[in-house]
Amino acid sequence: MSGRVLTKAGAVLGLGLLLSVPGLCLGKPPGRTPVATTPHFAFHSDFDTNLNDALISAGLAKKKIQPALFRSGPETACFEKLPSSHRHGWEGAVAYYAEIVSPKDAFAREQYLVRAQLAGFDGELKKDEDQQYVAIAAGFRAAAAPAYRACRWAAQDAANRAWIEDLKTRLGPTEQRIAGRLEQLYANAWDTLPIDVDVVQTVSWSGANSVSFDPKGGHLLISVENPSVAAVEVVFHEASHLLMLRAAPLRKALDGAAKAANWRLPGDLWHVVLFYTTGEAIRAILEEGGKPAYEPMLHGIFARGDWVGYRSALESEWRPYVEGKKTLDEAAAGLIESLRKARPQ
Ligand SMILES: [Zn+2]
């Protein structure tokens, strides 16, 4: 597994904004037809979502004075032949994104609102200024669209579809069993299936993330740069976030055990537990019947020196839960006790 992937997957963001918004709901925009659907996932290769992703990356590159789409790479020659109206449309959009959208966190308002609109969750746009903001961003995307369509979209769409097709094949025989095992381990169930997954080039530095547009279900963004071998874990890792929201049974078990031990829960522990639980559950199923060994993403994160302080406690106290040898409460209490001894506060 490459360092890039470990960097991206290892830093997968937790759920950011959890907004419950009845109210205006315009439904999903036309063209949101998935390119593939499995029992748990509806995979999209959506033009506007990919254009948005490309503009976020190009805006960031502009800020950092780094190579960017249409300024370097194979698409440059195509771009340079476009009419100046198309080229300036793209450049204007990149300039807007560089100032307004790209520098913000993936869950900050500027990116979150656009994502919600593109995914068809218009109910998240609660205020007039939200509607105005996404309309401005959409206007810039419209200006950038001819260049993106002419010089990039066909290749991006093909890459997205190939990645999805490969993942669909990998999921095939194991999807239902992995999903069932995860619902059991998280003592929770996905409330809306299939979960929408938009596949794009970059996503962000994390390579994948998830949000919950309550009450309509989750939305995952996944980068095609995640290698195929890790794709099953990447998509189920993000889906696991939906089973481990703040009030979910695993979060409550960890919170309760920490409270009982009068120990302050480290803010990142739940995410490490998520990585471990989903990664190990998937490893066990993928390796059944003597199939080749699978190395969960967390191993790579440990290998680069992150979260290693949690490793022995997870192996000794949490593994028995994943293997069905301890109850959730026993494992949570054991994990907290082991960490408390190792890290007195
Ligand atoms: Zn995560």
GROMACS .gro file of C-alpha atoms and ligand atoms in nm:
model
  346
    1MET     CA    1   0.000   0.000   0.000
    2SER     CA    2   0.150   0.331  -0.100
    3GLY     CA    3   0.240   0.607   0.138
    4ARG     CA    4  -0.001   0.837  -0.039
    5VAL     CA    5  -0.289   0.609   0.034
    6LEU     CA    6  -0.193   0.564   0.392
    7THR     CA    7  -0.170   0.937   0.431
    8LYS     CA    8  -0.509   0.986   0.275
    9ALA     CA    9  -0.693   0.696   0.429
   10GLY     CA   10  -0.520   0.731   0.760
   11ALA     CA   11  -0.649   1.075   0.804
   12VAL     CA   12  -1.002   1.014   0.690
   13LEU     CA   13  -1.211   1.280   0.847
   14GLY     CA   14  -1.478   1.214   1.097
   15LEU     CA   15  -1.827   1.329   1.043
   16GLY     CA   16  -1.841   1.702   1.053
   17LEU     CA   17  -2.172   1.868   1.039
   18LEU     CA   18  -2.476   1.676   1.139
   19LEU     CA   19  -2.769   1.887   1.057
   20SER     CA   20  -3.126   1.783   1.083
   21VAL     CA   21  -3.320   1.997   0.848
   22PRO     CA   22  -3.673   1.940   0.745
   23GLY     CA   23  -3.796   2.220   0.524
   24LEU     CA   24  -3.718   2.293   0.166
   25CYS     CA   25  -3.635   1.978  -0.019
   26LEU     CA   26  -3.619   2.001  -0.392
   27GLY     CA   27  -3.524   1.638  -0.436
   28LYS     CA   28  -3.223   1.506  -0.618
   29PRO     CA   29  -3.112   1.696  -0.926
   30PRO     CA   30  -3.165   1.539  -1.265
   31GLY     CA   31  -2.878   1.328  -1.383
   32ARG     CA   32  -2.815   1.174  -1.044
   33THR     CA   33  -2.852   0.825  -1.179
   34PRO     CA   34  -2.598   0.588  -1.025
   35VAL     CA   35  -2.361   0.410  -1.260
   36ALA     CA   36  -2.371   0.102  -1.039
   37THR     CA   37  -2.577  -0.005  -0.743
   38THR     CA   38  -2.513  -0.278  -0.488
   39PRO     CA   39  -2.729  -0.366  -0.188
   40HIS     CA   40  -2.551  -0.105   0.027
   41PHE     CA   41  -2.408   0.151  -0.215
   42ALA     CA   42  -2.525   0.361  -0.509
   43PHE     CA   43  -2.210   0.467  -0.693
   44HIS     CA   44  -2.210   0.789  -0.892
   45SER     CA   45  -1.974   0.937  -1.148
   46ASP     CA   46  -2.137   1.277  -1.160
   47PHE     CA   47  -2.018   1.556  -1.389
   48ASP     CA   48  -2.092   1.849  -1.159
   49THR     CA   49  -1.958   1.678  -0.845
   50ASN     CA   50  -1.636   1.596  -1.029
   51LEU     CA   51  -1.611   1.949  -1.167
   52ASN     CA   52  -1.651   2.080  -0.812
   53ASP     CA   53  -1.377   1.845  -0.690
   54ALA     CA   54  -1.147   1.954  -0.975
   55LEU     CA   55  -1.206   2.322  -0.897
   56ILE     CA   56  -1.139   2.270  -0.526
   57SER     CA   57  -0.807   2.105  -0.616
   58ALA     CA   58  -0.720   2.366  -0.878
   59GLY     CA   59  -0.805   2.647  -0.636
   60LEU     CA   60  -0.583   2.494  -0.370
   61ALA     CA   61  -0.300   2.448  -0.619
   62LYS     CA   62  -0.337   2.811  -0.726
   63LYS     CA   63  -0.309   2.923  -0.364
   64LYS     CA   64  -0.002   2.709  -0.308
   65ILE     CA   65   0.148   2.783  -0.650
   66GLN     CA   66   0.156   2.412  -0.734
   67PRO     CA   67   0.093   2.227  -1.062
   68ALA     CA   68  -0.276   2.221  -1.146
   69LEU     CA   69  -0.520   2.082  -1.400
   70PHE     CA   70  -0.483   2.256  -1.738
   71ARG     CA   71  -0.157   2.420  -1.626
   72SER     CA   72   0.042   2.098  -1.629
   73GLY     CA   73  -0.016   1.743  -1.743
   74PRO     CA   74  -0.170   1.585  -2.051
   75GLU     CA   75  -0.480   1.809  -2.064
   76THR     CA   76  -0.279   2.127  -2.109
   77ALA     CA   77  -0.253   2.101  -2.488
   78CYS     CA   78  -0.629   2.051  -2.519
   79PHE     CA   79  -0.696   2.346  -2.290
   80GLU     CA   80  -0.467   2.578  -2.480
   81LYS     CA   81  -0.662   2.515  -2.801
   82LEU     CA   82  -0.994   2.617  -2.646
   83PRO     CA   83  -1.160   2.949  -2.724
   84SER     CA   84  -1.049   3.219  -2.485
   85SER     CA   85  -1.403   3.243  -2.345
   86HIS     CA   86  -1.375   2.880  -2.228
   87ARG     CA   87  -1.025   2.926  -2.088
   88HIS     CA   88  -1.119   3.241  -1.902
   89GLY     CA   89  -1.435   3.072  -1.776
   90TRP     CA   90  -1.219   2.805  -1.617
   91GLU     CA   91  -0.962   3.050  -1.482
   92GLY     CA   92  -1.231   3.272  -1.332
   93ALA     CA   93  -1.386   2.976  -1.154
   94VAL     CA   94  -1.048   2.863  -1.022
   95ALA     CA   95  -0.982   3.214  -0.892
   96TYR     CA   96  -1.319   3.216  -0.711
   97TYR     CA   97  -1.266   2.869  -0.565
   98ALA     CA   98  -0.910   2.961  -0.459
   99GLU     CA   99  -1.044   3.247  -0.248
  100ILE     CA  100  -1.375   3.114  -0.123
  101VAL     CA  101  -1.408   2.736  -0.141
  102SER     CA  102  -1.075   2.558  -0.165
  103PRO     CA  103  -0.900   2.688   0.150
  104LYS     CA  104  -1.185   2.574   0.372
  105ASP     CA  105  -1.217   2.241   0.551
  106ALA     CA  106  -1.423   1.974   0.376
  107PHE     CA  107  -1.692   2.016   0.643
  108ALA     CA  108  -1.685   2.394   0.660
  109ARG     CA  109  -1.991   2.575   0.529
  110GLU     CA  110  -1.831   2.673   0.198
  111GLN     CA  111  -1.768   2.314   0.094
  112TYR     CA  112  -2.048   2.148   0.284
  113LEU     CA  113  -2.330   2.352   0.129
  114VAL     CA  114  -2.208   2.293  -0.226
  115ARG     CA  115  -2.173   1.922  -0.153
  116ALA     CA  116  -2.523   1.904  -0.009
  117GLN     CA  117  -2.669   2.074  -0.314
  118LEU     CA  118  -2.477   1.857  -0.560
  119ALA     CA  119  -2.581   1.541  -0.377
  120GLY     CA  120  -2.944   1.654  -0.393
  121PHE     CA  121  -2.993   1.745  -0.028
  122ASP     CA  122  -3.130   2.092  -0.080
  123GLY     CA  123  -3.290   2.082   0.264
  124GLU     CA  124  -2.948   2.167   0.404
  125LEU     CA  125  -2.965   2.512   0.241
  126LYS     CA  126  -3.161   2.671   0.517
  127LYS     CA  127  -3.097   3.043   0.478
  128ASP     CA  128  -3.132   3.283   0.188
  129GLU     CA  129  -2.759   3.344   0.203
  130ASP     CA  130  -2.697   2.969   0.173
  131GLN     CA  131  -2.908   2.960  -0.144
  132GLN     CA  132  -2.728   3.268  -0.278
  133TYR     CA  133  -2.389   3.120  -0.202
  134VAL     CA  134  -2.451   2.788  -0.379
  135ALA     CA  135  -2.600   2.979  -0.674
  136ILE     CA  136  -2.279   3.184  -0.706
  137ALA     CA  137  -2.065   2.869  -0.687
  138ALA     CA  138  -2.290   2.701  -0.945
  139GLY     CA  139  -2.247   3.003  -1.172
  140PHE     CA  140  -1.870   2.974  -1.157
  141ARG     CA  141  -1.895   2.601  -1.225
  142ALA     CA  142  -2.113   2.674  -1.526
  143ALA     CA  143  -1.838   2.904  -1.654
  144ALA     CA  144  -1.577   2.633  -1.596
  145ALA     CA  145  -1.786   2.347  -1.737
  146PRO     CA  146  -1.707   2.384  -2.111
  147ALA     CA  147  -1.331   2.354  -2.053
  148TYR     CA  148  -1.372   2.068  -1.809
  149ARG     CA  149  -1.607   1.885  -2.041
  150ALA     CA  150  -1.381   1.938  -2.343
  151CYS     CA  151  -1.049   1.845  -2.188
  152ARG     CA  152  -1.097   1.637  -1.875
  153TRP     CA  153  -1.438   1.480  -1.818
  154ALA     CA  154  -1.418   1.180  -2.052
  155ALA     CA  155  -1.098   1.056  -1.889
  156GLN     CA  156  -1.226   1.128  -1.538
  157ASP     CA  157  -1.556   0.954  -1.599
  158ALA     CA  158  -1.378   0.652  -1.744
  159ALA     CA  159  -1.143   0.634  -1.444
  160ASN     CA  160  -1.434   0.666  -1.201
  161ARG     CA  161  -1.633   0.394  -1.376
  162ALA     CA  162  -1.336   0.158  -1.390
  163TRP     CA  163  -1.271   0.210  -1.019
  164ILE     CA  164  -1.636   0.151  -0.937
  165GLU     CA  165  -1.654  -0.159  -1.154
  166ASP     CA  166  -1.347  -0.304  -0.986
  167LEU     CA  167  -1.489  -0.231  -0.641
  168LYS     CA  168  -1.823  -0.382  -0.736
  169THR     CA  169  -1.647  -0.703  -0.833
  170ARG     CA  170  -1.451  -0.704  -0.508
  171LEU     CA  171  -1.763  -0.638  -0.302
  172GLY     CA  172  -1.967  -0.902  -0.484
  173PRO     CA  173  -1.928  -1.216  -0.280
  174THR     CA  174  -1.855  -1.049   0.052
  175GLU     CA  175  -2.064  -0.732   0.069
  176GLN     CA  176  -2.363  -0.875   0.253
  177ARG     CA  177  -2.149  -1.059   0.505
  178ILE     CA  178  -1.925  -0.760   0.576
  179ALA     CA  179  -2.227  -0.533   0.612
  180GLY     CA  180  -2.402  -0.776   0.842
  181ARG     CA  181  -2.094  -0.816   1.057
  182LEU     CA  182  -2.045  -0.439   1.082
  183GLU     CA  183  -2.406  -0.378   1.184
  184GLN     CA  184  -2.359  -0.643   1.450
  185LEU     CA  185  -2.030  -0.498   1.577
  186TYR     CA  186  -2.156  -0.140   1.579
  187ALA     CA  187  -2.486  -0.258   1.732
  188ASN     CA  188  -2.652  -0.029   1.482
  189ALA     CA  189  -2.810  -0.035   1.138
  190TRP     CA  190  -2.792   0.192   0.835
  191ASP     CA  191  -3.122   0.368   0.814
  192THR     CA  192  -3.118   0.442   0.441
  193LEU     CA  193  -2.982   0.205   0.182
  194PRO     CA  194  -2.822   0.215  -0.062
  195ILE     CA  195  -2.585   0.488   0.058
  196ASP     CA  196  -2.493   0.742  -0.211
  197VAL     CA  197  -2.123   0.733  -0.300
  198ASP     CA  198  -1.974   0.995  -0.532
  199VAL     CA  199  -1.643   0.892  -0.685
  200VAL     CA  200  -1.413   1.180  -0.782
  201GLN     CA  201  -1.043   1.241  -0.838
  202THR     CA  202  -0.924   1.388  -0.509
  203VAL     CA  203  -1.190   1.452  -0.236
  204SER     CA  204  -0.938   1.628  -0.007
  205TRP     CA  205  -0.613   1.539   0.163
  206SER     CA  206  -0.804   1.253   0.332
  207GLY     CA  207  -0.906   1.075   0.010
  208ALA     CA  208  -1.251   0.992   0.144
  209ASN     CA  209  -1.508   1.134   0.382
  210SER     CA  210  -1.867   1.104   0.487
  211VAL     CA  211  -2.152   1.323   0.602
  212SER     CA  212  -2.495   1.245   0.731
  213PHE     CA  213  -2.778   1.448   0.585
  214ASP     CA  214  -3.022   1.345   0.852
  215PRO     CA  215  -3.291   1.218   0.815
  216LYS     CA  216  -3.226   1.112   0.458
  217GLY     CA  217  -2.908   0.916   0.509
  218GLY     CA  218  -2.541   0.942   0.440
  219HIS     CA  219  -2.329   1.064   0.156
  220LEU     CA  220  -1.978   0.938   0.086
  221LEU     CA  221  -1.709   1.097  -0.128
  222ILE     CA  222  -1.433   0.860  -0.237
  223SER     CA  223  -1.119   0.932  -0.440
  224VAL     CA  224  -1.024   0.710  -0.733
  225GLU     CA  225  -0.669   0.750  -0.606
  226ASN     CA  226  -0.746   0.498  -0.332
  227PRO     CA  227  -0.596   0.174  -0.464
  228SER     CA  228  -0.831  -0.105  -0.560
  229VAL     CA  229  -0.694  -0.338  -0.297
  230ALA     CA  230  -0.810  -0.105  -0.018
  231ALA     CA  231  -1.137   0.001  -0.181
  232VAL     CA  232  -1.365  -0.237   0.007
  233GLU     CA  233  -1.230  -0.112   0.338
  234VAL     CA  234  -1.236   0.253   0.230
  235VAL     CA  235  -1.603   0.243   0.135
  236PHE     CA  236  -1.708   0.044   0.441
  237HIS     CA  237  -1.489   0.261   0.665
  238GLU     CA  238  -1.684   0.566   0.550
  239ALA     CA  239  -2.013   0.381   0.581
  240SER     CA  240  -1.911   0.281   0.935
  241HIS     CA  241  -1.901   0.648   1.026
  242LEU     CA  242  -2.277   0.647   0.979
  243LEU     CA  243  -2.302   0.369   1.239
  244MET     CA  244  -2.081   0.554   1.486
  245LEU     CA  245  -2.234   0.897   1.513
  246ARG     CA  246  -2.211   1.072   1.847
  247ALA     CA  247  -2.502   0.897   2.018
  248ALA     CA  248  -2.441   0.554   1.860
  249PRO     CA  249  -2.391   0.244   2.080
  250LEU     CA  250  -2.012   0.222   2.033
  251ARG     CA  251  -1.962   0.590   2.116
  252LYS     CA  252  -2.185   0.552   2.420
  253ALA     CA  253  -1.998   0.240   2.534
  254LEU     CA  254  -1.662   0.422   2.512
  255ASP     CA  255  -1.800   0.735   2.679
  256GLY     CA  256  -1.963   0.528   2.955
  257ALA     CA  257  -1.648   0.326   3.025
  258ALA     CA  258  -1.436   0.641   3.041
  259LYS     CA  259  -1.683   0.809   3.273
  260ALA     CA  260  -1.695   0.504   3.500
  261ALA     CA  261  -1.315   0.507   3.518
  262ASN     CA  262  -1.312   0.885   3.570
  263TRP     CA  263  -1.079   0.915   3.272
  264ARG     CA  264  -1.097   1.176   2.998
  265LEU     CA  265  -1.153   1.004   2.665
  266PRO     CA  266  -0.893   1.114   2.404
  267GLY     CA  267  -1.075   1.295   2.125
  268ASP     CA  268  -0.941   1.067   1.851
  269LEU     CA  269  -0.998   0.733   2.024
  270TRP     CA  270  -1.339   0.664   1.871
  271HIS     CA  271  -1.196   0.706   1.523
  272VAL     CA  272  -0.910   0.465   1.595
  273VAL     CA  273  -1.165   0.217   1.728
  274LEU     CA  274  -1.364   0.262   1.406
  275PHE     CA  275  -1.054   0.199   1.195
  276TYR     CA  276  -0.972  -0.110   1.400
  277THR     CA  277  -1.323  -0.254   1.413
  278THR     CA  278  -1.404  -0.217   1.043
  279GLY     CA  279  -1.052  -0.306   0.928
  280GLU     CA  280  -1.031  -0.624   1.135
  281ALA     CA  281  -1.386  -0.735   1.054
  282ILE     CA  282  -1.310  -0.697   0.683
  283ARG     CA  283  -0.973  -0.867   0.713
  284ALA     CA  284  -1.130  -1.171   0.879
  285ILE     CA  285  -1.390  -1.208   0.604
  286LEU     CA  286  -1.154  -1.139   0.313
  287GLU     CA  287  -0.903  -1.394   0.441
  288GLU     CA  288  -1.154  -1.674   0.495
  289GLY     CA  289  -1.087  -1.999   0.316
  290GLY     CA  290  -0.716  -1.937   0.281
  291LYS     CA  291  -0.750  -1.629   0.062
  292PRO     CA  292  -0.448  -1.395   0.041
  293ALA     CA  293  -0.371  -1.188   0.350
  294TYR     CA  294  -0.532  -0.846   0.373
  295GLU     CA  295  -0.360  -0.566   0.561
  296PRO     CA  296  -0.607  -0.318   0.712
  297MET     CA  297  -0.536   0.052   0.662
  298LEU     CA  298  -0.470   0.099   1.034
  299HIS     CA  299  -0.155  -0.113   1.005
  300GLY     CA  300  -0.012   0.144   0.768
  301ILE     CA  301  -0.110   0.425   1.002
  302PHE     CA  302   0.068   0.251   1.290
  303ALA     CA  303   0.367   0.185   1.065
  304ARG     CA  304   0.415   0.554   1.000
  305GLY     CA  305   0.404   0.623   1.373
  306ASP     CA  306   0.051   0.753   1.422
  307TRP     CA  307  -0.181   0.620   1.694
  308VAL     CA  308   0.076   0.357   1.796
  309GLY     CA  309   0.006   0.433   2.163
  310TYR     CA  310  -0.334   0.269   2.120
  311ARG     CA  311  -0.212  -0.044   1.949
  312SER     CA  312  -0.145  -0.285   2.235
  313ALA     CA  313  -0.465  -0.190   2.418
  314LEU     CA  314  -0.666  -0.246   2.101
  315GLU     CA  315  -0.500  -0.580   2.036
  316SER     CA  316  -0.547  -0.709   2.390
  317GLU     CA  317  -0.881  -0.553   2.488
  318TRP     CA  318  -1.075  -0.468   2.172
  319ARG     CA  319  -0.980  -0.758   1.947
  320PRO     CA  320  -1.181  -1.006   2.161
  321TYR     CA  321  -1.492  -0.796   2.092
  322VAL     CA  322  -1.432  -0.801   1.716
  323GLU     CA  323  -1.379  -1.177   1.741
  324GLY     CA  324  -1.702  -1.222   1.934
  325LYS     CA  325  -1.530  -1.328   2.257
  326LYS     CA  326  -1.626  -1.030   2.474
  327THR     CA  327  -1.933  -0.810   2.503
  328LEU     CA  328  -1.922  -0.449   2.393
  329ASP     CA  329  -1.932  -0.319   2.751
  330GLU     CA  330  -1.659  -0.559   2.864
  331ALA     CA  331  -1.436  -0.461   2.574
  332ALA     CA  332  -1.497  -0.088   2.625
  333ALA     CA  333  -1.418  -0.115   2.996
  334GLY     CA  334  -1.105  -0.321   2.922
  335LEU     CA  335  -0.985  -0.082   2.655
  336ILE     CA  336  -1.032   0.223   2.874
  337GLU     CA  337  -0.866   0.055   3.172
  338SER     CA  338  -0.567  -0.051   2.964
  339LEU     CA  339  -0.527   0.298   2.817
  340ARG     CA  340  -0.580   0.465   3.155
  341LYS     CA  341  -0.293   0.265   3.303
  342ALA     CA  342  -0.068   0.344   3.010
  343ARG     CA  343  -0.166   0.710   2.992
  344PRO     CA  344  -0.246   0.844   3.337
  345GLN     CA  345  -0.402   1.190   3.326
  346ZN      ZN  346  -1.287   0.773   0.928
   0.00000   0.00000   0.00000
